[in-house]
PDB file of C-alpha atoms in Angstrom:
ATOM      1  CA  MET A   1      -7.582  19.402 -31.699  1.00 69.00           C
ATOM      2  CA  ASN A   2      -4.970  17.768 -34.113  1.00 81.00           C
ATOM      3  CA  ILE A   3      -3.382  14.498 -33.946  1.00 84.00           C
ATOM      4  CA  ASP A   4      -0.578  15.820 -31.953  1.00 79.00           C
ATOM      5  CA  ASP A   5      -2.455  17.077 -29.148  1.00 77.00           C
ATOM      6  CA  PHE A   6      -4.439  13.739 -29.335  1.00 77.00           C
ATOM      7  CA  ILE A   7      -1.302  11.609 -28.662  1.00 77.00           C
ATOM      8  CA  LYS A   8      -0.269  13.782 -26.330  1.00 78.00           C
ATOM      9  CA  ASN A   9      -3.071  13.780 -24.168  1.00 78.00           C
ATOM     10  CA  GLY A  10      -3.430  10.201 -23.818  1.00 83.00           C
ATOM     11  CA  ILE A  11       0.447  10.013 -22.508  1.00 90.00           C
ATOM     12  CA  LYS A  12       0.662   9.491 -18.941  1.00 94.00           C
ATOM     13  CA  ARG A  13       3.738  10.077 -16.713  1.00 96.00           C
ATOM     14  CA  PRO A  14       3.470   9.208 -12.764  1.00 97.00           C
ATOM     15  CA  VAL A  15       5.597  11.472 -10.620  1.00 97.00           C
ATOM     16  CA  GLN A  16       5.850  10.034  -7.150  1.00 98.00           C
ATOM     17  CA  LYS A  17       5.985  12.844  -4.262  1.00 97.00           C
ATOM     18  CA  GLU A  18       5.886  10.950  -1.211  1.00 94.00           C
ATOM     19  CA  ASP A  19       2.398   9.701  -0.244  1.00 96.00           C
ATOM     20  CA  LYS A  20       0.639  10.950  -3.581  1.00 98.00           C
ATOM     21  CA  VAL A  21       1.680  10.125  -7.256  1.00 98.00           C
ATOM     22  CA  TYR A  22       0.522  12.771  -9.642  1.00 98.00           C
ATOM     23  CA  VAL A  23       0.073  11.491 -13.200  1.00 97.00           C
ATOM     24  CA  TYR A  24       0.500  14.264 -16.207  1.00 97.00           C
ATOM     25  CA  ASN A  25      -0.182  14.031 -19.646  1.00 94.00           C
ATOM     26  CA  GLY A  26       1.936  14.876 -22.455  1.00 89.00           C
ATOM     27  CA  ASN A  27       0.659  18.730 -22.332  1.00 89.00           C
ATOM     28  CA  ASP A  28       1.862  18.162 -18.738  1.00 92.00           C
ATOM     29  CA  LYS A  29      -1.760  18.614 -17.813  1.00 94.00           C
ATOM     30  CA  LEU A  30      -2.542  16.911 -14.298  1.00 96.00           C
ATOM     31  CA  THR A  31      -5.102  14.317 -15.139  1.00 95.00           C
ATOM     32  CA  ASN A  32      -5.333  11.835 -11.997  1.00 97.00           C
ATOM     33  CA  ILE A  33      -3.899  11.946  -8.490  1.00 98.00           C
ATOM     34  CA  TYR A  34      -3.661   8.288  -6.485  1.00 98.00           C
ATOM     35  CA  SER A  35      -2.575   6.956  -3.197  1.00 98.00           C
ATOM     36  CA  THR A  36       1.342   5.870  -3.105  1.00 98.00           C
ATOM     37  CA  ILE A  37       0.048   2.826  -0.938  1.00 97.00           C
ATOM     38  CA  GLU A  38      -3.216   2.379  -2.766  1.00 97.00           C
ATOM     39  CA  LEU A  39      -0.970   2.407  -6.237  1.00 97.00           C
ATOM     40  CA  GLY A  40       1.529   0.185  -5.070  1.00 97.00           C
ATOM     41  CA  ARG A  41      -0.330  -2.141  -3.399  1.00 97.00           C
ATOM     42  CA  GLU A  42      -2.214  -2.760  -6.898  1.00 97.00           C
ATOM     43  CA  PHE A  43       1.086  -2.517  -8.577  1.00 96.00           C
ATOM     44  CA  PHE A  44       2.156  -5.625  -6.439  1.00 97.00           C
ATOM     45  CA  SER A  45      -1.133  -7.453  -7.039  1.00 96.00           C
ATOM     46  CA  MET A  46      -0.770  -7.627 -10.906  1.00 96.00           C
ATOM     47  CA  SER A  47       1.502  -8.155 -13.668  1.00 96.00           C
ATOM     48  CA  ASN A  48       3.061  -5.082 -15.016  1.00 95.00           C
ATOM     49  CA  ASP A  49       1.373  -5.483 -18.291  1.00 96.00           C
ATOM     50  CA  ALA A  50      -2.167  -6.258 -15.961  1.00 97.00           C
ATOM     51  CA  PHE A  51      -0.984  -2.972 -14.085  1.00 97.00           C
ATOM     52  CA  HIS A  52      -0.287  -0.498 -17.488  1.00 95.00           C
ATOM     53  CA  ARG A  53      -3.717  -1.689 -19.157  1.00 95.00           C
ATOM     54  CA  ILE A  54      -5.429  -0.425 -16.601  1.00 96.00           C
ATOM     55  CA  TYR A  55      -4.127   2.663 -15.189  1.00 96.00           C
ATOM     56  CA  GLY A  56      -1.579   3.400 -18.724  1.00 94.00           C
ATOM     57  CA  PHE A  57       1.816   4.014 -17.135  1.00 95.00           C
ATOM     58  CA  ASN A  58       4.245   2.316 -15.507  1.00 95.00           C
ATOM     59  CA  PHE A  59       4.844   2.956 -11.904  1.00 96.00           C
ATOM     60  CA  VAL A  60       7.237   1.233  -8.981  1.00 96.00           C
ATOM     61  CA  PRO A  61       7.163   2.813  -6.078  1.00 97.00           C
ATOM     62  CA  LYS A  62      10.074   4.817  -4.533  1.00 96.00           C
ATOM     63  CA  GLY A  63      11.696   4.926  -1.202  1.00 96.00           C
ATOM     64  CA  ARG A  64      10.353   3.629   1.826  1.00 97.00           C
ATOM     65  CA  TRP A  65       6.869   3.697   0.012  1.00 97.00           C
ATOM     66  CA  PHE A  66       8.093   0.292  -2.140  1.00 97.00           C
ATOM     67  CA  GLU A  67       7.954  -1.271   1.757  1.00 97.00           C
ATOM     68  CA  LEU A  68       5.141   0.159   2.711  1.00 97.00           C
ATOM     69  CA  SER A  69       3.055  -0.461  -0.821  1.00 97.00           C
ATOM     70  CA  LYS A  70       4.297  -3.936  -0.531  1.00 96.00           C
ATOM     71  CA  ARG A  71       3.113  -4.833   3.195  1.00 96.00           C
ATOM     72  CA  ALA A  72       0.085  -3.363   2.208  1.00 95.00           C
ATOM     73  CA  ALA A  73       0.030  -6.175  -0.865  1.00 96.00           C
ATOM     74  CA  GLY A  74       0.720  -8.566   1.814  1.00 95.00           C
ATOM     75  CA  LYS A  75       4.227  -9.268  -0.403  1.00 90.00           C
ATOM     76  CA  LEU A  76       6.471  -8.953   2.977  1.00 81.00           C
TER      77      LEU A  76
END
């Protein structure tokens, strides 16, 4: 593996599709699948910096999942 592939593998890109969040690396390889509500609950339970340190990417739930996640975190 060359340095470019090493760097690309470390990049994480989340894609929310309804109730799931699919996380891809820089080479478009699927690396993780999360529940949107569970990941959103985590997002609303900590700072953005803490979330990024744990998961390696930024995330904000979209659409109705924003409110459902906020409710799951006890923030509504």
